[in-house]
């Protein structure tokens, strides 16, 4: 298939390109669209056959449901059979933006969209290009992330082209995606609202509107044999580059010492900018240690970069799980297939006198 490219980085001044992409959507084709989180592979949510093409293009398992994107809060009523007060409160505070709500679905939402579940996932993106495209298409757009299933989500047009050229009708270039990790997913179809996937809208922000919010066990833990999942996407291998990643648990000093060990000198480090002076020859950074938004922005790009540079063995710094950090850990743990080693620093002495010349001597022990 010949894939067309449209530049909609400035959608107000590229309405012709937006219109052409929207026409393809109306004809039942799949078009990659930019959003503020990651690029999505969009099709008319009410057109079964069009949505089925998304699954083919991505190689996505049929039971993994899609998020439906709207451009107007009122379009919630086209998709959800019940819209609770809490949904409207969340929409008022966080839409348009990176928040997806799971609600009971209307019958007209095809099973191919909901993966056969009685619920539908809905979000209203804030990206101007996405907004223009949804409005021009005149229908809600079902869209998963625009990567081949199992690979890191695309945050730039170049990533989408790498994965999707020749597989879909068109790609719309909307520039770099600001947040860089997918939307926060909250289920309002459970008794207590439940966070199914963390994103840049945090659990604490949701609690400020909803009160108690539960965190699904699959957010930070691998599934046990036979365990059922609330969000089918959590079952599958995810975000994984070809390189084998292991997360090194321990502080910055422990990580620096770890990377200097003879066995690791030729491996790659996936580290924070602050770690760079202590790293071996091969490293890729993913943001700054105390700035989780810089980490979300860089993580998927960093994972792709590791593959481009031919990394085979990668050791990663572990981010904090606080606030937006929960989203970073959720993606990184999956990219690493939940593989960890632990290194702790034990103080074994102090050199020099007191004051500026003083430094602590540490030794690092393997724990696993
Ligand atoms: O930021 C985003 O959300 C991006 C952009 C393109 O909007 N989209 C995205 O879609 O990340 P996808 O398909 O990669 O992830 C959707 C997640 C999956 O984990 C899926 O299982 C879950 O949402 N999901 C969708 N519908 C659901 C439902 N009815 N119940 C539970 N989980 C659902
Ligand atoms: Mg995805």
Coordinates of C-alpha atoms and ligand atoms in Angstrom, one line a residue:
X1 CA 0.0 0.0 0.0
X2 CA 1.2 3.5 -0.8
X3 CA 1.2 5.5 2.4
X4 CA 0.5 9.3 2.0
X5 CA 2.2 11.8 4.3
X6 CA 0.4 15.0 5.4
X7 CA 2.0 17.8 7.4
X8 CA -0.6 19.1 10.0
X9 CA 1.9 20.6 12.5
X10 CA 0.0 23.8 12.1
X11 CA -3.5 22.5 11.5
X12 CA -5.2 25.8 11.2
X13 CA -3.0 26.6 8.2
X14 CA -3.1 23.1 6.7
X15 CA -6.9 22.5 6.5
X16 CA -6.5 21.0 3.1
X17 CA -4.2 18.3 4.4
X18 CA -6.5 17.7 7.4
X19 CA -9.5 17.4 5.0
X20 CA -7.7 14.9 2.7
X21 CA -6.8 12.7 5.8
X22 CA -10.3 13.0 7.1
X23 CA -11.7 11.8 3.7
X24 CA -9.6 8.7 3.9
X25 CA -11.0 8.1 7.4
X26 CA -14.5 8.5 6.1
X27 CA -13.8 6.0 3.4
X28 CA -12.8 3.4 6.0
X29 CA -9.0 3.8 5.8
X30 CA -6.5 3.8 8.7
X31 CA -4.6 7.1 9.3
X32 CA -1.9 7.8 11.8
X33 CA -2.7 10.9 13.9
X34 CA -0.6 12.9 16.3
X35 CA -1.8 13.3 19.9
X36 CA -0.2 15.0 22.9
X37 CA 0.8 11.6 24.3
X38 CA 1.9 9.3 21.5
X39 CA 0.9 8.9 17.9
X40 CA -2.3 6.9 17.3
X41 CA -3.6 4.6 14.4
X42 CA -7.0 6.0 13.8
X43 CA -10.2 4.6 12.1
X44 CA -13.9 5.5 12.3
X45 CA -15.0 3.9 15.6
X46 CA -18.4 2.9 14.2
X47 CA -17.0 1.2 11.1
X48 CA -16.2 -2.4 12.0
X49 CA -14.2 -3.1 8.9
X50 CA -12.1 0.0 9.2
X51 CA -11.3 -0.8 12.8
X52 CA -10.4 -4.4 11.9
X53 CA -7.7 -2.9 9.6
X54 CA -6.0 -1.3 12.6
X55 CA -5.5 -4.8 14.2
X56 CA -4.0 -6.1 11.0
X57 CA -1.6 -3.1 10.6
X58 CA -0.4 -3.4 14.2
X59 CA -0.5 -7.2 14.5
X60 CA -2.6 -6.6 17.7
X61 CA -4.4 -9.3 19.6
X62 CA -8.1 -9.2 18.9
X63 CA -9.2 -9.1 22.6
X64 CA -7.2 -5.9 23.3
X65 CA -9.7 -3.1 23.1
X66 CA -9.1 0.4 21.7
X67 CA -9.5 3.9 23.0
X68 CA -12.1 6.1 21.2
X69 CA -11.1 9.7 20.6
X70 CA -13.6 12.5 20.6
X71 CA -13.4 16.3 20.1
X72 CA -16.5 17.4 22.1
X73 CA -17.6 16.3 25.6
X74 CA -21.1 15.7 24.3
X75 CA -19.8 12.9 22.1
X76 CA -19.5 10.9 25.3
X77 CA -23.2 10.3 24.9
X78 CA -22.7 8.7 21.5
X79 CA -20.5 6.0 23.1
X80 CA -21.4 5.5 26.7
X81 CA -24.7 4.1 27.9
X82 CA -24.3 5.8 31.3
X83 CA -22.3 9.0 32.0
X84 CA -21.9 9.4 35.8
X85 CA -21.5 12.7 37.4
X86 CA -17.8 11.8 38.2
X87 CA -17.1 11.4 34.4
X88 CA -18.4 14.9 33.8
X89 CA -16.3 16.3 36.7
X90 CA -13.1 14.6 35.4
X91 CA -13.9 15.8 31.8
X92 CA -14.3 19.4 33.1
X93 CA -10.9 19.3 34.9
X94 CA -8.8 17.2 32.6
X95 CA -10.2 17.3 29.1
X96 CA -9.0 18.0 26.5
X97 CA -6.0 16.1 27.8
X98 CA -4.2 12.8 28.5
X99 CA -7.0 11.1 30.4
X100 CA -9.0 8.0 29.3
X101 CA -12.2 7.0 31.1
X102 CA -13.7 3.5 30.9
X103 CA -17.5 3.6 30.9
X104 CA -20.4 1.2 30.1
X105 CA -20.7 1.1 26.4
X106 CA -23.7 1.7 24.0
X107 CA -24.7 -1.2 21.8
X108 CA -23.7 0.7 18.7
X109 CA -20.0 0.6 19.7
X110 CA -18.8 -2.5 17.8
X111 CA -17.3 -5.4 19.7
X112 CA -14.1 -5.0 17.7
X113 CA -13.5 -1.7 19.4
X114 CA -14.3 -2.9 23.0
X115 CA -12.6 -6.3 22.6
X116 CA -15.9 -7.9 23.4
X117 CA -16.1 -6.1 26.8
X118 CA -19.3 -4.3 28.0
X119 CA -17.3 -1.1 28.4
X120 CA -15.7 1.5 26.2
X121 CA -12.6 3.7 26.7
X122 CA -13.0 7.3 25.7
X123 CA -10.6 10.3 25.6
X124 CA -10.6 13.8 24.3
X125 CA -7.0 14.7 23.2
X126 CA -5.7 18.2 23.5
X127 CA -3.4 18.0 20.4
X128 CA -4.7 20.6 17.9
X129 CA -4.0 18.2 15.0
X130 CA -5.9 15.4 16.6
X131 CA -8.8 17.7 17.4
X132 CA -8.9 19.1 13.8
X133 CA -8.8 15.6 12.3
X134 CA -11.7 14.2 14.6
X135 CA -13.8 17.2 13.7
X136 CA -13.2 17.0 10.0
X137 CA -13.9 13.2 10.0
X138 CA -17.2 13.9 11.8
X139 CA -17.0 10.6 13.7
X140 CA -15.3 9.4 16.9
X141 CA -11.9 7.8 16.1
X142 CA -10.8 4.5 17.6
X143 CA -7.0 4.6 17.9
X144 CA -4.4 2.6 19.7
X145 CA -0.7 3.7 19.7
X146 CA 0.7 3.7 16.2
X147 CA 3.5 1.1 16.8
X148 CA 3.8 -2.6 15.8
X149 CA 2.2 -4.5 18.7
X150 CA 4.8 -5.0 21.6
X151 CA 7.2 -2.3 20.4
X152 CA 7.7 1.1 22.1
X153 CA 5.0 3.7 21.3
X154 CA 5.9 6.3 18.7
X155 CA 6.5 9.8 19.8
X156 CA 7.6 11.3 16.5
X157 CA 6.4 11.0 12.9
X158 CA 9.7 9.2 12.0
X159 CA 8.9 6.4 14.5
X160 CA 5.4 5.9 12.9
X161 CA 6.9 5.8 9.4
X162 CA 9.5 3.2 10.6
X163 CA 6.7 0.9 11.8
X164 CA 3.7 1.7 9.5
X165 CA 4.9 2.8 6.1
X166 CA 3.2 0.6 3.5
X167 CA 0.7 -0.8 6.0
X168 CA -1.7 2.1 6.3
X169 CA -3.3 4.8 4.0
X170 CA -1.7 7.9 5.5
X171 CA 0.4 9.4 8.3
X172 CA -0.2 12.9 9.6
X173 CA 2.9 14.6 10.9
X174 CA 2.0 16.7 14.1
X175 CA 5.5 17.1 15.4
X176 CA 6.9 15.6 18.6
X177 CA 4.4 14.4 21.2
X178 CA 4.8 16.5 24.3
X179 CA 4.1 14.0 27.1
X180 CA 5.6 10.9 25.4
X181 CA 3.7 8.3 27.4
X182 CA 0.1 7.2 26.8
X183 CA -2.8 8.6 28.6
X184 CA -3.8 7.8 32.2
X185 CA -6.6 5.1 32.0
X186 CA -9.2 5.2 34.8
X187 CA -12.2 2.8 35.0
X188 CA -15.4 4.4 36.2
X189 CA -17.2 1.1 35.6
X190 CA -15.9 -0.4 38.8
X191 CA -17.4 0.1 42.3
X192 CA -14.4 2.2 43.3
X193 CA -12.7 4.1 40.5
X194 CA -9.6 2.1 39.5
X195 CA -6.4 3.3 37.8
X196 CA -5.7 0.8 35.1
X197 CA -2.7 2.6 33.4
X198 CA -0.8 5.5 35.0
X199 CA 0.1 8.5 32.8
X200 CA 0.9 12.1 33.2
X201 CA -2.4 12.8 35.0
X202 CA -1.5 11.3 38.4
X203 CA -3.4 9.2 40.9
X204 CA -3.3 12.2 43.3
X205 CA -4.8 14.5 40.7
X206 CA -7.6 12.0 40.1
X207 CA -8.2 11.6 43.9
X208 CA -8.7 15.4 44.1
X209 CA -11.8 14.9 42.0
X210 CA -12.9 11.4 42.8
X211 CA -11.9 10.7 46.4
X212 CA -10.6 7.1 46.8
X213 CA -8.9 5.7 43.7
X214 CA -7.6 2.1 43.6
X215 CA -4.5 1.1 41.6
X216 CA -4.8 -2.1 39.6
X217 CA -2.3 -4.7 40.7
X218 CA -1.0 -5.1 37.1
X219 CA 0.3 -1.5 37.1
X220 CA 3.6 -2.4 38.8
X221 CA 3.5 -6.2 38.9
X222 CA 3.7 -9.0 36.4
X223 CA 0.6 -11.1 36.0
X224 CA 0.5 -14.4 37.8
X225 CA -0.4 -17.6 36.0
X226 CA -4.2 -17.6 35.3
X227 CA -4.8 -14.1 36.8
X228 CA -7.5 -12.2 35.0
X229 CA -6.9 -8.6 34.0
X230 CA -9.1 -5.5 34.1
X231 CA -7.4 -4.1 31.1
X232 CA -6.5 -6.6 28.5
X233 CA -3.5 -4.6 27.3
X234 CA -1.7 -5.5 30.5
X235 CA -1.4 -9.1 29.5
X236 CA 0.8 -8.6 26.6
X237 CA 4.5 -8.0 26.2
X238 CA 4.8 -4.2 25.9
X239 CA 7.1 -1.4 25.1
X240 CA 10.0 -3.8 24.6
X241 CA 13.0 -3.0 22.4
X242 CA 15.1 -5.8 21.0
X243 CA 17.8 -5.2 23.6
X244 CA 17.5 -7.1 26.9
X245 CA 17.0 -4.6 29.7
X246 CA 17.5 -5.2 33.4
X247 CA 16.7 -2.5 36.0
X248 CA 19.3 -1.9 38.6
X249 CA 17.7 -1.2 42.0
X250 CA 19.8 1.0 44.3
X251 CA 21.0 4.6 44.5
X252 CA 22.9 6.6 42.0
X253 CA 26.3 5.7 43.5
X254 CA 25.4 2.0 43.4
X255 CA 24.5 2.3 39.8
X256 CA 27.7 4.1 38.9
X257 CA 29.8 1.5 40.6
X258 CA 27.7 -1.3 38.9
X259 CA 28.4 0.1 35.4
X260 CA 32.2 0.2 36.2
X261 CA 32.3 -3.5 37.0
X262 CA 34.4 -5.4 34.5
X263 CA 31.4 -7.5 33.3
X264 CA 29.3 -4.4 32.4
X265 CA 31.9 -2.1 30.8
X266 CA 30.8 -2.9 27.2
X267 CA 27.1 -3.0 28.0
X268 CA 24.7 0.0 27.6
X269 CA 23.4 2.1 30.5
X270 CA 19.9 3.6 30.3
X271 CA 20.4 6.4 32.7
X272 CA 19.5 10.0 33.8
X273 CA 21.4 13.0 32.5
X274 CA 23.0 13.5 35.9
X275 CA 24.6 10.0 35.6
X276 CA 26.5 10.8 32.4
X277 CA 29.9 11.8 33.9
X278 CA 30.0 8.3 35.6
X279 CA 28.9 6.2 32.6
X280 CA 30.9 3.9 30.4
X281 CA 31.2 4.6 26.6
X282 CA 27.7 3.3 25.8
X283 CA 24.8 5.0 27.4
X284 CA 21.4 6.5 26.5
X285 CA 19.7 9.0 28.7
X286 CA 16.0 9.3 29.6
X287 CA 15.5 12.6 31.2
X288 CA 16.5 14.1 34.5
X289 CA 16.4 12.2 37.9
X290 CA 14.0 14.6 39.6
X291 CA 11.9 15.5 36.6
X292 CA 9.5 12.6 35.8
X293 CA 7.9 14.6 32.9
X294 CA 11.3 14.8 31.2
X295 CA 11.5 11.0 31.7
X296 CA 8.1 10.4 30.1
X297 CA 9.0 12.6 27.2
X298 CA 12.3 10.7 26.5
X299 CA 11.6 7.1 27.5
X300 CA 10.2 5.6 24.3
X301 CA 12.6 7.5 22.1
X302 CA 15.5 6.2 24.3
X303 CA 14.2 2.6 23.9
X304 CA 14.2 3.0 20.1
X305 CA 17.6 4.6 20.2
X306 CA 19.0 1.6 22.1
X307 CA 17.9 -0.6 19.2
X308 CA 19.3 1.8 16.6
X309 CA 22.7 1.7 18.3
X310 CA 22.6 -2.1 18.3
X311 CA 22.5 -2.5 22.2
X312 CA 22.2 -6.1 23.3
X313 CA 22.5 -5.8 27.1
X314 CA 21.1 -2.8 28.9
X315 CA 21.2 -1.8 32.6
X316 CA 18.6 0.8 33.6
X317 CA 18.4 3.3 36.5
X318 CA 15.2 2.8 38.4
X319 CA 13.0 6.0 38.6
X320 CA 10.9 7.0 41.6
X321 CA 7.3 5.7 41.6
X322 CA 6.0 9.1 43.0
X323 CA 3.5 11.2 41.0
X324 CA 4.2 10.9 37.2
X325 CA 7.1 8.5 38.1
X326 CA 4.4 5.8 38.4
X327 CA 3.8 6.0 34.7
X328 CA 7.6 5.9 33.9
X329 CA 8.0 2.8 36.1
X330 CA 4.9 1.1 34.6
X331 CA 6.4 1.4 31.1
X332 CA 10.1 0.7 32.1
X333 CA 9.2 -2.4 34.2
X334 CA 7.4 -3.9 31.2
X335 CA 10.1 -2.9 28.7
X336 CA 12.5 -4.9 31.1
X337 CA 10.1 -7.8 31.4
X338 CA 10.2 -7.2 35.2
X339 CA 13.9 -8.1 35.4
X340 CA 15.7 -6.5 38.3
X341 CA 19.0 -6.8 40.1
X342 CA 19.6 -5.0 43.4
X343 CA 22.8 -3.2 44.5
X344 CA 23.0 -1.5 47.8
X345 CA 25.8 0.7 49.0
X346 CA 27.3 -0.1 52.4
X347 CA 29.5 2.5 54.0
X348 CA 32.8 0.9 54.9
X349 CA 34.8 3.9 55.9
X350 CA 35.5 7.7 55.5
X351 CA 38.6 9.1 54.0
X352 CA 40.2 12.5 54.6
X353 CA 39.5 14.9 57.4
X354 CA 36.2 16.6 58.0
X355 CA 34.8 19.2 55.6
X356 CA 35.5 19.6 51.9
X357 CA 38.1 16.8 51.5
X358 CA 35.9 14.2 53.2
X359 CA 34.5 11.4 51.1
X360 CA 32.7 8.2 51.9
X361 CA 34.0 4.9 50.9
X362 CA 31.4 2.4 49.8
X363 CA 31.3 -1.1 48.7
X364 CA 28.5 -2.6 46.7
X365 CA 27.1 -6.0 47.2
X366 CA 25.0 -8.2 44.9
X367 CA 21.6 -9.0 46.4
X368 CA 20.2 -10.8 43.4
Ligands
LIG1 O1 -2.5 8.2 25.0 C1 -3.1 7.2 24.6 O2 -4.0 6.7 25.2 C2 -2.8 6.7 23.1 C3 -3.2 7.8 22.1 C4 -3.1 7.3 20.7 O3 -4.5 8.2 22.4 N1 -3.5 5.4 22.9 C5 -3.2 4.3 23.4 O4 -3.9 3.2 23.0 O5 -2.3 4.1 24.3 P1 -3.5 1.7 23.3 O6 -4.4 0.8 22.5 O7 -2.0 1.5 23.0 O8 -3.8 1.4 24.8 C6 -5.1 1.3 25.2 C7 -5.2 0.7 26.6 C8 -4.9 -0.8 26.5 O9 -4.1 -1.2 27.6 C9 -6.3 -1.4 26.6 O10 -6.3 -2.7 27.1 C10 -7.0 -0.4 27.5 O11 -6.5 0.9 27.1 N2 -8.5 -0.4 27.2 C11 -9.1 0.0 26.1 N3 -10.4 -0.2 26.3 C12 -10.6 -0.7 27.5 C13 -11.8 -1.2 28.2 N4 -13.0 -1.1 27.7 N5 -11.6 -1.7 29.4 C14 -10.3 -1.8 30.0 N6 -9.2 -1.4 29.3 C15 -9.4 -0.9 28.1
LIG2 MG1 0.0 0.7 22.9

